[in-house]
Amino acid sequence: MLALTELTLSLAAARALHLAAQGLLQPRRRKARKDDVLAAIRHMGVLQIDTIHVVARSPYLVLWSRLGDYPQAWLEQLLEQGALYEYWAHEACFVPIEDYGLYRHRMLDPSAMGWKYSATWMRERRADVDAILAHIREHGPARSADFERSDGQTGGGWWGWKPEKRSLEVLFTTGALMIVKRHNFQRIYDLAERVLPHWDDSQLPAAAATQRALVLKAVKALGLARAGWIGDYFRTKAPRLDPETLVAEGALLRARVAGWDDPVYLHPDHAALAQQAAAGALSPTLTTILSPFDPVVWDRRRALELFGFDYRLECYTPAAKRRHGYFVLPILRRGALVGRVDAKAHRADGVFELKSLSLEQGVRVSERFVRDIAAALQRCAGWHGCPQVRVTAGTPAAFVALLTAALAADPIAEPMSEQASEQTSEPASAQASARASAGERAA
């Protein structure tokens, strides 16, 4: 057997390794439990937050893609129980509580957080900020809605936030406040000292150790990583740690992907998995629908390099200039990103509308392909409480006709029956607007 430093993976094998690390290789073999939600977030490292809900809000959908049907309330329960916390990781994210120390450096240097923190606001509104902090200290956890707007406006400002909301967010970014729980997905803030009473900064790892840990976590979450992919995962700032340094230490492994000039890096915990991938023994069989904020596609360059999938979220683009739709969901089918769908859940009517659906160039349509996509869409619709899937528009026309027929003929198609069995068996600027959405449109 080749030493792992000599290992060369095909592009298909690289995709399979990435999907295995992300929990998207094969359908689950048992019904999800609440601890599976936490385990999935730990495997990803973070779960990005976004509030758009034409379909399920992104964090719920990211988990569904991996876990299948599960109660959405489990996520908020884990937050309230203290297994998770919220902070700026990739963007605004749910993060396992054991990783609090890895992000504490960001709280202690909020001026380096860019648009997420306003030093000017903190300086000019210090009395107002302190008053909000004192209110929470005296009266307990609070929502933004608990504070009446004091500026007499109804919009504008920092993404339309009222001053009190800005102050809460400044305090959140500094780490003085944490999100203790959510109600109807609204953030509820409390003092960090009450949420984490046993934390003190003597536990803080050195900055170099934090940087190292985040590189290792990013590579592990990705399954394999080009050097240029690593910094984006947890949005670490330059100067970044050269992964070759970690290879020299034995903390990372180096491999190759056929056709790429530069190396890729692997976490030692994935050494056996990488060998399986190189041998063609990792078989992607899962077909599912992804969130635009899924780690598989949130780095647009990586999605293009690894999957040949040129993807852009167009909800920030004027409607007349959109190519694919408002909130377009990538379609993952057996190891490939094969298409995208702009969907909307009409929950009151029980209809899951496919407003626009398109396949990627060169995708081969077969009967099995149609069944896989139809079953994935039915599962997604059913989880939304929408038993009917309606196709409004799509391309190519021949595929749309076949898909429409498959959806109409049997809402519980054969692949759905197999999935159900597996679920129940026992185990064997525009840029600034985008940042606002991926960050604190989330509250």
Short mmCIF file of C-alpha atoms in Angstrom, two decimals, residues 18-376:
data_model
loop_
_atom_site.label_atom_id
_atom_site.label_comp_id
_atom_site.label_asym_id
_atom_site.label_seq_id
_atom_site.Cartn_x
_atom_site.Cartn_y
_atom_site.Cartn_z
CA HIS A 18 -15.27 15.47 1.32
CA LEU A 19 -18.87 14.27 1.49
CA ALA A 20 -17.98 11.51 3.96
CA ALA A 21 -16.34 14.06 6.27
CA GLN A 22 -19.43 16.26 5.97
CA GLY A 23 -21.89 13.45 6.72
CA LEU A 24 -23.35 13.49 3.20
CA LEU A 25 -21.98 10.28 1.70
CA GLN A 26 -24.87 7.88 2.28
CA PRO A 27 -28.38 7.95 3.77
CA ARG A 28 -28.60 7.44 7.52
CA ARG A 29 -29.35 3.92 8.65
CA ARG A 30 -31.48 4.88 11.63
CA LYS A 31 -33.82 7.60 12.76
CA ALA A 32 -32.10 10.70 14.12
CA ARG A 33 -31.85 11.41 17.83
CA LYS A 34 -31.15 14.74 19.50
CA ASP A 35 -27.52 13.85 20.15
CA ASP A 36 -27.12 13.31 16.40
CA VAL A 37 -27.84 17.01 15.90
CA LEU A 38 -24.95 17.90 18.18
CA ALA A 39 -22.71 15.28 16.57
CA ALA A 40 -23.45 16.69 13.10
CA ILE A 41 -22.53 20.21 14.22
CA ARG A 42 -19.33 18.91 15.80
CA HIS A 43 -18.38 17.18 12.55
CA MET A 44 -18.97 20.38 10.57
CA GLY A 45 -17.36 22.49 13.29
CA VAL A 46 -20.04 25.17 12.94
CA LEU A 47 -23.63 25.53 11.73
CA GLN A 48 -24.23 28.81 9.90
CA ILE A 49 -27.31 30.85 10.79
CA ASP A 50 -29.60 32.59 8.33
CA THR A 51 -33.20 33.69 8.74
CA ILE A 52 -34.67 33.49 5.24
CA HIS A 53 -37.55 31.03 5.50
CA VAL A 54 -39.20 30.58 2.13
CA VAL A 55 -38.20 27.03 2.99
CA ALA A 56 -36.90 25.93 6.39
CA ARG A 57 -34.32 28.32 7.78
CA SER A 58 -30.84 27.36 6.74
CA PRO A 59 -29.51 25.79 9.97
CA TYR A 60 -32.47 23.43 10.11
CA LEU A 61 -32.09 22.53 6.43
CA VAL A 62 -28.35 21.86 6.74
CA LEU A 63 -29.12 19.38 9.52
CA TRP A 64 -32.00 17.78 7.59
CA SER A 65 -29.71 17.14 4.61
CA ARG A 66 -27.56 15.00 6.91
CA LEU A 67 -30.06 13.58 9.40
CA GLY A 68 -33.32 13.27 7.50
CA ASP A 69 -36.52 14.10 9.36
CA TYR A 70 -35.99 15.37 12.88
CA PRO A 71 -37.77 17.86 15.20
CA GLN A 72 -36.41 21.34 14.54
CA ALA A 73 -36.84 22.25 18.22
CA TRP A 74 -33.86 20.07 19.07
CA LEU A 75 -31.48 22.77 17.84
CA GLU A 76 -32.88 25.44 20.17
CA GLN A 77 -32.96 22.93 23.02
CA LEU A 78 -29.26 22.22 22.61
CA LEU A 79 -28.58 25.98 22.67
CA GLU A 80 -30.64 26.47 25.83
CA GLN A 81 -29.02 23.45 27.47
CA GLY A 82 -25.59 24.95 26.88
CA ALA A 83 -24.29 22.33 24.45
CA LEU A 84 -24.05 25.05 21.79
CA TYR A 85 -23.44 28.77 21.75
CA GLU A 86 -23.57 31.43 19.04
CA TYR A 87 -20.74 33.52 17.71
CA TRP A 88 -18.98 34.75 14.60
CA ALA A 89 -17.21 31.65 13.30
CA HIS A 90 -17.64 31.22 9.54
CA GLU A 91 -20.31 33.89 9.86
CA ALA A 92 -22.95 33.93 12.60
CA CYS A 93 -22.99 30.30 13.65
CA PHE A 94 -24.03 27.77 16.24
CA VAL A 95 -20.78 26.41 17.68
CA PRO A 96 -20.14 23.52 20.09
CA ILE A 97 -19.63 24.98 23.53
CA GLU A 98 -16.29 23.20 23.97
CA ASP A 99 -14.89 25.46 21.22
CA TYR A 100 -15.68 28.67 23.10
CA GLY A 101 -12.00 29.29 23.81
CA LEU A 102 -11.14 29.14 20.11
CA TYR A 103 -13.22 32.26 19.44
CA ARG A 104 -12.58 34.15 22.65
CA HIS A 105 -9.61 35.93 21.02
CA ARG A 106 -12.06 37.52 18.57
CA MET A 107 -14.18 38.84 21.42
CA LEU A 108 -11.15 40.37 23.11
CA ASP A 109 -10.12 42.17 19.91
CA PRO A 110 -13.49 43.21 18.45
CA SER A 111 -12.00 46.05 16.42
CA ALA A 112 -10.51 43.36 14.16
CA MET A 113 -14.00 42.02 13.41
CA GLY A 114 -14.66 44.55 10.66
CA TRP A 115 -18.34 45.29 9.94
CA LYS A 116 -19.42 43.06 12.83
CA TYR A 117 -18.30 45.65 15.39
CA SER A 118 -18.49 49.44 15.47
CA ALA A 119 -15.86 51.08 17.61
CA THR A 120 -17.43 54.43 16.78
CA TRP A 121 -20.79 53.30 18.11
CA MET A 122 -19.21 51.97 21.27
CA ARG A 123 -17.36 55.24 21.81
CA GLU A 124 -20.20 57.64 20.99
CA ARG A 125 -22.99 55.62 22.61
CA ARG A 126 -21.11 54.27 25.59
CA ALA A 127 -23.75 55.49 28.08
CA ASP A 128 -26.57 53.84 26.11
CA VAL A 129 -24.61 50.59 25.74
CA ASP A 130 -23.86 50.54 29.45
CA ALA A 131 -27.52 51.18 30.25
CA ILE A 132 -28.60 48.13 28.23
CA LEU A 133 -25.97 46.02 29.95
CA ALA A 134 -27.18 47.26 33.35
CA HIS A 135 -30.80 46.51 32.41
CA ILE A 136 -29.95 42.89 31.58
CA ARG A 137 -27.84 42.57 34.70
CA GLU A 138 -30.77 43.73 36.83
CA HIS A 139 -33.77 42.25 34.99
CA GLY A 140 -32.37 39.15 33.36
CA PRO A 141 -32.28 37.92 29.74
CA ALA A 142 -33.79 40.22 27.13
CA ARG A 143 -34.71 40.36 23.45
CA SER A 144 -34.25 43.31 21.16
CA ALA A 145 -38.05 43.56 21.13
CA ASP A 146 -38.01 44.24 24.87
CA PHE A 147 -36.50 47.67 24.23
CA GLU A 148 -38.64 50.41 22.71
CA ARG A 149 -37.07 52.18 19.77
CA SER A 150 -35.57 55.44 21.04
CA ASP A 151 -34.64 57.19 17.78
CA GLY A 152 -38.15 57.83 16.49
CA GLN A 153 -37.41 56.03 13.22
CA THR A 154 -39.02 53.00 11.63
CA GLY A 155 -36.11 51.85 9.47
CA GLY A 156 -32.75 52.75 8.01
CA GLY A 157 -29.57 52.77 10.04
CA TRP A 158 -27.51 49.61 10.34
CA TRP A 159 -29.69 47.27 8.21
CA GLY A 160 -32.74 48.90 9.77
CA TRP A 161 -31.71 48.04 13.31
CA LYS A 162 -32.85 50.29 16.10
CA PRO A 163 -30.09 51.71 18.32
CA GLU A 164 -30.87 49.24 21.09
CA LYS A 165 -30.37 46.32 18.72
CA ARG A 166 -27.03 47.74 17.58
CA SER A 167 -25.95 48.04 21.20
CA LEU A 168 -26.96 44.46 21.93
CA GLU A 169 -24.96 43.28 18.93
CA VAL A 170 -21.90 45.29 19.90
CA LEU A 171 -22.04 43.70 23.35
CA PHE A 172 -22.52 40.28 21.75
CA THR A 173 -19.46 40.75 19.53
CA THR A 174 -17.32 41.77 22.51
CA GLY A 175 -18.47 38.67 24.38
CA ALA A 176 -20.11 40.63 27.20
CA LEU A 177 -23.46 39.15 26.15
CA MET A 178 -24.25 35.67 24.86
CA ILE A 179 -27.35 34.17 23.33
CA VAL A 180 -28.88 32.12 26.09
CA LYS A 181 -31.77 30.82 23.97
CA ARG A 182 -34.07 31.71 21.10
CA HIS A 183 -37.83 32.21 20.98
CA ASN A 184 -39.46 32.08 17.53
CA PHE A 185 -35.87 32.29 16.32
CA GLN A 186 -35.39 35.67 18.03
CA ARG A 187 -32.21 36.00 20.03
CA ILE A 188 -32.45 36.28 23.80
CA TYR A 189 -29.35 37.88 25.31
CA ASP A 190 -27.87 37.38 28.76
CA LEU A 191 -24.63 38.19 30.53
CA ALA A 192 -21.80 35.89 29.49
CA GLU A 193 -20.87 35.49 33.14
CA ARG A 194 -24.29 33.93 33.78
CA VAL A 195 -24.25 31.73 30.68
CA LEU A 196 -20.69 30.50 31.29
CA PRO A 197 -20.13 31.12 35.01
CA HIS A 198 -17.02 28.94 35.21
CA TRP A 199 -15.12 30.53 32.33
CA ASP A 200 -12.23 32.88 32.98
CA ASP A 201 -9.64 34.07 30.54
CA SER A 202 -6.85 32.20 32.29
CA GLN A 203 -8.24 29.22 30.34
CA LEU A 204 -7.68 31.03 27.04
CA PRO A 205 -5.31 29.16 24.72
CA ALA A 206 -2.48 31.12 23.18
CA ALA A 207 -3.25 32.76 19.85
CA ALA A 208 -0.81 30.47 18.02
CA ALA A 209 -2.45 27.38 19.54
CA THR A 210 -5.86 28.68 18.51
CA GLN A 211 -4.70 29.27 14.96
CA ARG A 212 -3.28 25.77 14.80
CA ALA A 213 -6.44 24.21 16.21
CA LEU A 214 -8.65 26.01 13.70
CA VAL A 215 -6.52 24.84 10.76
CA LEU A 216 -6.72 21.24 11.97
CA LYS A 217 -10.47 21.50 12.55
CA ALA A 218 -11.04 23.03 9.11
CA VAL A 219 -9.08 20.33 7.31
CA LYS A 220 -10.85 17.61 9.26
CA ALA A 221 -14.30 19.08 8.54
CA LEU A 222 -13.47 19.37 4.84
CA GLY A 223 -12.10 15.84 4.52
CA LEU A 224 -9.36 17.19 2.29
CA ALA A 225 -8.33 20.77 1.62
CA ARG A 226 -6.26 22.82 -0.73
CA ALA A 227 -4.28 25.43 1.18
CA GLY A 228 -6.50 28.18 -0.23
CA TRP A 229 -9.65 26.58 1.16
CA ILE A 230 -8.59 26.41 4.78
CA GLY A 231 -8.83 30.05 5.89
CA ASP A 232 -12.39 30.52 4.68
CA TYR A 233 -13.87 27.72 6.74
CA PHE A 234 -13.57 29.52 10.08
CA ARG A 235 -12.77 32.91 8.52
CA THR A 236 -9.31 33.09 10.02
CA LYS A 237 -7.36 36.22 9.17
CA ALA A 238 -3.92 36.58 7.62
CA PRO A 239 -1.18 35.83 8.34
CA ARG A 240 -2.36 32.22 8.36
CA LEU A 241 -0.51 29.13 9.42
CA ASP A 242 1.10 27.34 6.47
CA PRO A 243 -0.30 23.78 6.40
CA GLU A 244 3.14 22.54 5.35
CA THR A 245 4.30 23.44 8.86
CA LEU A 246 1.73 21.02 10.24
CA VAL A 247 2.77 18.36 7.71
CA ALA A 248 6.35 18.67 8.97
CA GLU A 249 5.06 18.13 12.51
CA GLY A 250 3.01 15.11 11.49
CA ALA A 251 -0.21 16.90 12.45
CA LEU A 252 -1.45 16.93 8.83
CA LEU A 253 -0.89 14.60 5.89
CA ARG A 254 -0.23 15.58 2.30
CA ALA A 255 -1.82 13.95 -0.75
CA ARG A 256 -2.67 14.74 -4.36
CA VAL A 257 -5.76 15.02 -6.52
CA ALA A 258 -5.30 13.96 -10.12
CA GLY A 259 -5.13 16.97 -12.39
CA TRP A 260 -4.32 19.48 -9.63
CA ASP A 261 -0.83 20.96 -9.44
CA ASP A 262 -0.94 21.82 -5.75
CA PRO A 263 -1.21 19.32 -2.87
CA VAL A 264 -4.20 18.69 -0.66
CA TYR A 265 -4.06 18.22 3.08
CA LEU A 266 -5.73 15.54 5.18
CA HIS A 267 -6.30 15.15 8.89
CA PRO A 268 -4.71 11.95 10.27
CA ASP A 269 -8.11 10.91 11.62
CA HIS A 270 -9.21 10.56 7.99
CA ALA A 271 -6.22 8.50 6.85
CA ALA A 272 -8.16 5.24 6.55
CA LEU A 273 -11.08 7.04 4.92
CA ALA A 274 -8.71 8.58 2.37
CA GLN A 275 -7.30 5.16 1.55
CA GLN A 276 -10.82 3.86 0.99
CA ALA A 277 -11.59 6.82 -1.25
CA ALA A 278 -8.43 6.27 -3.31
CA ALA A 279 -9.34 2.59 -3.69
CA GLY A 280 -12.82 3.48 -4.93
CA ALA A 281 -14.42 2.02 -1.81
CA LEU A 282 -16.36 5.13 -0.79
CA SER A 283 -19.65 5.08 -2.70
CA PRO A 284 -21.76 8.26 -2.51
CA THR A 285 -25.40 7.15 -2.58
CA LEU A 286 -27.20 10.02 -0.87
CA THR A 287 -29.47 12.27 -2.91
CA THR A 288 -30.65 15.33 -1.02
CA ILE A 289 -31.34 19.06 -1.14
CA LEU A 290 -28.77 21.48 0.30
CA SER A 291 -29.05 24.89 1.87
CA PRO A 292 -27.20 27.77 0.18
CA PHE A 293 -25.33 28.07 3.50
CA ASP A 294 -24.29 24.43 3.65
CA PRO A 295 -20.52 24.05 4.17
CA VAL A 296 -20.34 22.09 0.91
CA VAL A 297 -21.28 25.18 -1.11
CA TRP A 298 -20.71 28.23 1.09
CA ASP A 299 -17.21 28.66 -0.38
CA ARG A 300 -18.14 29.34 -4.01
CA ARG A 301 -14.59 28.84 -5.27
CA ARG A 302 -14.28 25.46 -3.54
CA ALA A 303 -17.63 24.31 -4.93
CA LEU A 304 -16.41 25.18 -8.42
CA GLU A 305 -13.02 23.53 -8.04
CA LEU A 306 -14.27 20.36 -6.36
CA PHE A 307 -17.67 19.86 -7.97
CA GLY A 308 -17.54 22.02 -11.09
CA PHE A 309 -20.58 23.81 -9.62
CA ASP A 310 -20.71 27.54 -10.34
CA TYR A 311 -23.02 28.76 -7.62
CA ARG A 312 -24.15 32.15 -6.43
CA LEU A 313 -26.93 32.95 -3.99
CA GLU A 314 -29.08 35.51 -5.76
CA CYS A 315 -31.40 36.74 -3.02
CA TYR A 316 -29.18 39.85 -2.84
CA THR A 317 -29.41 40.36 -6.61
CA PRO A 318 -32.20 42.52 -8.09
CA ALA A 319 -35.01 40.25 -9.26
CA ALA A 320 -34.64 41.25 -12.91
CA LYS A 321 -30.99 40.15 -12.90
CA ARG A 322 -31.45 36.75 -11.26
CA ARG A 323 -30.63 33.71 -13.39
CA HIS A 324 -31.95 30.94 -11.19
CA GLY A 325 -34.13 32.48 -8.47
CA TYR A 326 -34.32 34.04 -5.03
CA PHE A 327 -33.22 31.25 -2.66
CA VAL A 328 -31.75 28.53 -4.83
CA LEU A 329 -31.04 25.15 -3.25
CA PRO A 330 -28.30 22.94 -4.73
CA ILE A 331 -29.25 19.35 -5.52
CA LEU A 332 -26.72 16.73 -4.40
CA ARG A 333 -27.10 13.39 -6.14
CA ARG A 334 -24.77 10.43 -5.50
CA GLY A 335 -21.59 12.48 -5.13
CA ALA A 336 -22.30 15.22 -7.67
CA LEU A 337 -24.02 18.59 -7.59
CA VAL A 338 -26.42 18.02 -10.47
CA GLY A 339 -28.82 20.94 -10.36
CA ARG A 340 -30.52 23.66 -8.39
CA VAL A 341 -34.05 24.55 -7.42
CA ASP A 342 -35.68 27.78 -6.29
CA ALA A 343 -38.29 26.41 -3.92
CA LYS A 344 -40.96 27.84 -1.65
CA ALA A 345 -42.93 26.04 1.02
CA HIS A 346 -46.58 27.17 1.03
CA ARG A 347 -47.17 25.62 4.41
CA ALA A 348 -50.78 26.74 4.84
CA ASP A 349 -51.71 25.08 1.54
CA GLY A 350 -49.50 22.02 1.98
CA VAL A 351 -47.67 22.78 -1.27
CA PHE A 352 -43.94 22.70 -1.86
CA GLU A 353 -43.47 24.79 -4.99
CA LEU A 354 -40.51 24.33 -7.32
CA LYS A 355 -40.55 27.82 -8.77
CA SER A 356 -37.56 27.16 -10.99
CA LEU A 357 -35.54 23.99 -11.40
CA SER A 358 -32.53 23.43 -13.64
CA LEU A 359 -29.94 20.74 -14.22
CA GLU A 360 -26.25 21.28 -14.77
CA GLN A 361 -24.81 21.02 -18.25
CA GLY A 362 -23.91 17.46 -19.22
CA VAL A 363 -25.98 15.71 -16.55
CA ARG A 364 -27.21 12.38 -17.87
CA VAL A 365 -30.90 11.81 -17.15
CA SER A 366 -32.00 8.23 -16.53
CA GLU A 367 -35.00 6.63 -14.91
CA ARG A 368 -33.00 6.10 -11.74
CA PHE A 369 -31.84 9.73 -11.79
CA VAL A 370 -35.45 10.95 -12.00
CA ARG A 371 -36.52 8.64 -9.17
CA ASP A 372 -33.66 9.84 -6.96
CA ILE A 373 -34.47 13.53 -7.46
CA ALA A 374 -38.22 13.00 -7.09
CA ALA A 375 -37.73 11.09 -3.84
CA ALA A 376 -35.39 13.73 -2.39
#
